């Protein structure tokens, strides 16, 4: 199942197709904050999607159009969903077992699915891309057109350069005046970093901050080829060799690094999930969405 699901990510360029595959049967919202009751006004129709409540289907419109449509009539929950994507050069790290799959592609899929769930739930959602020393935004909005805007930007982004510096992130991430849900996909190879500082700052501002730490199977097990030399994609002058004699030290250093990452995230109440990109993304999404109940 994991192999088939991750292979689909690697072998299709259609994010909407991947979303439909991953979310089939997931049936879970980003949060439980939608309000119903007196004073709620009709906003729009949209096509029925698995998981929608049957009582919200417009049966008169079904008789005329011969298709199921749902009435969007929930009051705004005042919760915005923000997607943060680390698209620095290290996110181009490929899987050694699934051809065509890399960390950036896997992160795209996770965030695209969160966007689709937010759109279905009626929330405003936006996107922040961190790449090549810059922060690029898709401002938060609602509806199917917003989903298409977010998917298009996710599809086009490339992994390049380094993360924006602390000053650029500090000024760039002033996007949420009221408490928001923030989903950040990164590999946390740099720690501490401008991104880690930004996530902690956002949490101190009372946002619900959740991070997915993406790694490859080879990174987790030290399963790299010993022949070629490896160049750090974010520091071109740094070249490394990997062999059996270095594996034990690599794994020891890696364990220490991520122990420090997790300890700091716990200290600052930033929730996180660990994800190997060879895993089925639906498993990671379930864990990511369940985290909200722990506060």
Coordinates of C-alpha atoms in Angstrom, one line a residue:
X1 CA 0.0 0.0 0.0
X2 CA 2.8 2.5 1.0
X3 CA 4.7 1.7 -2.2
X4 CA 1.7 2.0 -4.5
X5 CA 0.6 5.3 -2.9
X6 CA 4.1 6.9 -3.0
X7 CA 4.7 5.6 -6.5
X8 CA 1.6 7.4 -7.7
X9 CA 3.1 10.6 -6.4
X10 CA 6.3 9.9 -8.3
X11 CA 4.6 9.0 -11.6
X12 CA 1.9 11.6 -12.1
X13 CA 2.1 15.3 -12.6
X14 CA -1.6 15.8 -11.8
X15 CA -1.9 16.9 -8.1
X16 CA -5.7 16.7 -8.3
X17 CA -5.4 13.0 -9.2
X18 CA -3.1 12.4 -6.3
X19 CA -5.4 14.2 -4.0
X20 CA -8.4 12.1 -5.0
X21 CA -6.4 8.9 -4.5
X22 CA -4.9 9.9 -1.1
X23 CA -8.1 11.4 0.4
X24 CA -10.4 8.5 -0.7
X25 CA -11.9 7.2 2.5
X26 CA -10.0 9.7 4.8
X27 CA -13.2 11.5 5.7
X28 CA -11.5 13.8 8.2
X29 CA -11.6 17.6 8.5
X30 CA -8.8 20.0 9.4
X31 CA -10.6 21.1 12.5
X32 CA -14.0 21.0 14.1
X33 CA -14.6 24.8 14.1
X34 CA -17.5 25.2 11.6
X35 CA -20.5 26.9 13.1
X36 CA -24.1 26.3 12.4
X37 CA -27.3 27.9 13.6
X38 CA -29.6 31.0 13.2
X39 CA -28.3 33.8 11.0
X40 CA -26.3 31.5 8.7
X41 CA -26.7 32.5 5.1
X42 CA -26.4 30.5 1.9
X43 CA -23.0 31.1 0.1
X44 CA -22.6 28.8 -2.9
X45 CA -23.2 25.3 -4.3
X46 CA -20.4 22.8 -4.9
X47 CA -20.3 19.3 -6.2
X48 CA -20.9 16.5 -3.6
X49 CA -17.7 14.9 -2.2
X50 CA -17.3 11.7 -0.2
X51 CA -17.7 12.6 3.5
X52 CA -20.3 15.3 3.0
X53 CA -23.5 15.1 5.0
X54 CA -26.5 13.9 3.0
X55 CA -28.8 16.4 4.7
X56 CA -26.8 19.2 3.0
X57 CA -27.6 17.9 -0.5
X58 CA -29.9 20.1 -2.5
X59 CA -32.5 17.6 -3.7
X60 CA -34.4 20.1 -5.9
X61 CA -31.2 20.9 -7.8
X62 CA -30.6 17.1 -8.1
X63 CA -33.9 16.8 -9.9
X64 CA -33.0 19.5 -12.4
X65 CA -29.3 18.8 -12.9
X66 CA -29.2 15.0 -12.3
X67 CA -26.1 15.6 -10.2
X68 CA -25.5 15.9 -6.4
X69 CA -24.7 19.4 -5.2
X70 CA -24.1 20.5 -1.6
X71 CA -25.3 23.9 -0.2
X72 CA -22.4 25.8 1.4
X73 CA -24.1 27.7 4.2
X74 CA -21.8 27.5 7.2
X75 CA -20.9 30.7 9.1
X76 CA -17.2 31.5 8.9
X77 CA -15.3 29.8 11.7
X78 CA -12.6 32.5 11.6
X79 CA -9.9 29.9 11.4
X80 CA -7.5 30.3 8.5
X81 CA -5.3 27.4 7.4
X82 CA -1.7 28.3 6.3
X83 CA 0.6 25.9 4.4
X84 CA 4.3 26.5 4.7
X85 CA 6.5 24.6 2.2
X86 CA 10.3 24.4 2.6
X87 CA 11.4 24.4 -1.0
X88 CA 15.1 24.8 -0.3
X89 CA 17.6 22.7 -2.2
X90 CA 17.8 19.9 0.3
X91 CA 14.2 19.0 -0.4
X92 CA 15.2 17.7 -3.8
X93 CA 16.7 14.6 -2.0
X94 CA 15.3 11.6 -3.9
X95 CA 14.1 8.2 -2.6
X96 CA 16.5 5.4 -3.4
X97 CA 13.7 2.9 -3.7
X98 CA 11.0 4.7 -5.6
X99 CA 12.2 6.3 -8.9
X100 CA 11.0 9.8 -9.5
X101 CA 10.0 10.5 -5.8
X102 CA 11.7 13.2 -3.8
X103 CA 11.0 15.1 -0.6
X104 CA 9.6 18.1 -2.3
X105 CA 7.1 16.0 -4.3
X106 CA 5.9 14.2 -1.2
X107 CA 5.6 17.6 0.7
X108 CA 3.6 19.0 -2.2
X109 CA 1.1 16.1 -1.9
X110 CA 0.7 16.5 1.8
X111 CA 0.0 20.2 1.6
X112 CA -2.2 19.8 -1.5
X113 CA -4.4 17.4 0.5
X114 CA -4.6 19.7 3.4
X115 CA -5.7 22.5 1.0
X116 CA -8.4 20.3 -0.5
X117 CA -9.7 19.4 3.0
X118 CA -9.7 23.1 4.0
X119 CA -11.6 24.0 0.8
X120 CA -14.1 21.3 1.4
X121 CA -14.6 22.4 5.0
X122 CA -15.1 26.1 3.9
X123 CA -12.0 27.5 5.5
X124 CA -9.8 30.3 4.2
X125 CA -6.4 28.9 3.3
X126 CA -3.1 30.3 1.9
X127 CA 0.4 29.2 1.0
X128 CA 3.9 30.4 1.8
X129 CA 6.8 29.0 -0.3
X130 CA 10.3 29.3 1.2
X131 CA 12.8 28.9 -1.6
X132 CA 16.0 30.5 -2.8
X133 CA 16.2 33.0 0.1
X134 CA 12.7 34.3 -0.5
X135 CA 9.2 34.0 0.8
X136 CA 6.4 33.9 -1.8
X137 CA 2.7 34.0 -0.9
X138 CA -0.7 32.9 -2.1
X139 CA -2.9 35.1 0.1
X140 CA -5.6 33.2 2.1
X141 CA -9.0 32.9 0.5
X142 CA -11.8 30.4 0.2
X143 CA -13.4 28.3 -2.6
X144 CA -12.5 26.1 -5.5
X145 CA -10.6 28.9 -7.4
X146 CA -8.4 29.3 -4.4
X147 CA -7.6 25.6 -4.4
X148 CA -6.6 25.8 -8.1
X149 CA -4.3 28.8 -7.4
X150 CA -2.6 26.9 -4.5
X151 CA -2.3 23.7 -6.5
X152 CA -0.7 25.6 -9.4
X153 CA 1.9 27.2 -7.2
X154 CA 2.7 24.0 -5.5
X155 CA 3.1 22.3 -8.8
X156 CA 5.4 24.9 -10.2
X157 CA 7.8 25.4 -7.3
X158 CA 11.3 23.9 -7.6
X159 CA 13.7 23.0 -4.7
X160 CA 16.5 25.5 -4.9
X161 CA 18.8 27.6 -2.8
X162 CA 18.6 28.1 0.9
X163 CA 15.8 29.1 3.3
X164 CA 15.1 32.9 3.7
X165 CA 17.1 34.4 6.5
X166 CA 15.5 35.2 9.9
X167 CA 14.7 38.8 9.0
X168 CA 13.0 37.9 5.8
X169 CA 10.9 35.3 7.5
X170 CA 10.0 37.5 10.4
X171 CA 8.6 40.2 8.2
X172 CA 7.1 37.8 5.7
X173 CA 5.1 35.6 8.1
X174 CA 2.9 38.4 9.5
X175 CA 0.0 36.9 7.7
X176 CA -2.4 35.9 10.5
X177 CA -4.0 38.4 12.9
X178 CA -6.3 35.8 14.5
X179 CA -5.3 32.2 15.6
X180 CA -4.7 30.0 12.6
X181 CA -3.8 26.5 11.7
X182 CA -0.3 26.2 10.3
X183 CA 1.0 23.1 8.5
X184 CA 4.8 23.3 7.7
X185 CA 6.5 20.6 5.6
X186 CA 10.3 20.6 5.9
X187 CA 13.2 18.2 6.5
X188 CA 14.7 20.0 9.6
X189 CA 18.2 19.3 8.4
X190 CA 19.1 22.8 9.5
X191 CA 18.5 23.3 13.2
X192 CA 18.2 25.8 14.6
X193 CA 17.3 27.7 11.5
X194 CA 15.3 30.7 10.4
X195 CA 12.3 28.4 9.8
X196 CA 12.5 26.8 13.3
X197 CA 12.6 30.3 14.8
X198 CA 9.6 31.3 12.8
X199 CA 7.6 28.3 13.8
X200 CA 8.4 28.9 17.5
X201 CA 7.4 32.6 17.1
X202 CA 4.1 31.6 15.4
X203 CA 3.3 29.2 18.2
X204 CA 4.0 31.9 20.8
X205 CA 1.5 34.0 18.9
X206 CA -1.1 31.3 19.8
X207 CA -1.3 29.7 16.4
X208 CA -1.8 25.9 16.1
X209 CA 1.6 25.0 14.5
X210 CA 2.1 21.5 13.1
X211 CA 5.3 20.4 11.3
X212 CA 6.0 17.3 9.2
X213 CA 9.6 16.3 9.3
X214 CA 10.4 14.6 5.9
X215 CA 13.2 12.1 5.4
X216 CA 14.0 9.4 3.0
X217 CA 14.5 5.7 3.9
X218 CA 18.2 6.0 3.0
X219 CA 18.6 9.0 5.3
X220 CA 17.0 7.1 8.2
X221 CA 19.1 3.9 7.7
X222 CA 22.3 5.2 6.2
X223 CA 21.5 3.2 3.1
X224 CA 23.6 5.4 0.7
X225 CA 25.9 4.1 -2.1
X226 CA 29.5 4.2 -1.0
X227 CA 30.9 4.9 -4.5
X228 CA 30.0 8.4 -5.4
X229 CA 30.8 11.6 -3.5
X230 CA 27.9 13.7 -2.3
X231 CA 27.7 17.5 -2.6
X232 CA 25.6 19.5 -0.1
X233 CA 23.0 21.2 -2.4
X234 CA 22.9 24.3 -0.2
X235 CA 26.6 24.6 0.2
X236 CA 28.3 23.8 -3.1
X237 CA 31.8 23.8 -1.7
X238 CA 31.0 21.0 0.7
X239 CA 31.6 17.5 -0.7
X240 CA 31.2 14.3 1.3
X241 CA 32.0 10.6 0.9
X242 CA 29.8 7.9 2.4
X243 CA 31.1 4.4 3.1
X244 CA 30.5 1.5 5.5
X245 CA 33.2 2.8 7.8
X246 CA 31.3 6.1 8.2
X247 CA 27.8 4.7 8.6
X248 CA 27.9 4.2 12.4
X249 CA 29.0 7.8 13.0
X250 CA 26.5 9.1 10.6
X251 CA 23.6 7.3 12.3
X252 CA 24.8 8.5 15.7
X253 CA 25.1 12.1 14.6
X254 CA 21.7 11.9 12.9
X255 CA 20.0 10.5 16.0
X256 CA 21.5 13.2 18.2
X257 CA 20.4 15.9 15.7
X258 CA 16.8 14.9 15.5
X259 CA 16.6 14.2 19.3
X260 CA 17.5 17.9 19.7
X261 CA 14.9 18.9 17.1
X262 CA 12.2 17.0 18.8
X263 CA 13.1 18.2 22.3
X264 CA 13.0 21.8 21.1
X265 CA 9.6 21.3 19.3
X266 CA 8.2 19.8 22.5
X267 CA 9.5 22.6 24.7
X268 CA 7.8 25.2 22.5
X269 CA 4.6 23.1 22.0
X270 CA 5.1 22.8 18.2
X271 CA 3.5 19.5 17.2
X272 CA 5.2 17.3 14.6
X273 CA 5.0 14.0 12.8
X274 CA 8.0 12.1 11.3
X275 CA 7.5 10.9 7.8
X276 CA 9.5 8.8 5.5
X277 CA 8.6 9.7 1.9
X278 CA 8.2 6.0 1.0
X279 CA 5.3 5.8 3.5
X280 CA 1.7 6.1 2.3
X281 CA 0.8 9.8 2.6
X282 CA -2.6 9.0 3.9
X283 CA -1.0 7.6 7.1
X284 CA 0.9 10.8 7.7
X285 CA -2.2 12.9 7.0
X286 CA -4.2 11.1 9.6
X287 CA -1.5 11.6 12.2
X288 CA -1.1 15.2 11.3
X289 CA -4.8 15.9 11.5
X290 CA -5.3 14.0 14.7
X291 CA -2.7 16.2 16.5
X292 CA -5.2 19.0 17.0
X293 CA -7.0 17.0 19.8
X294 CA -3.8 16.9 21.9
X295 CA -3.9 20.6 23.0

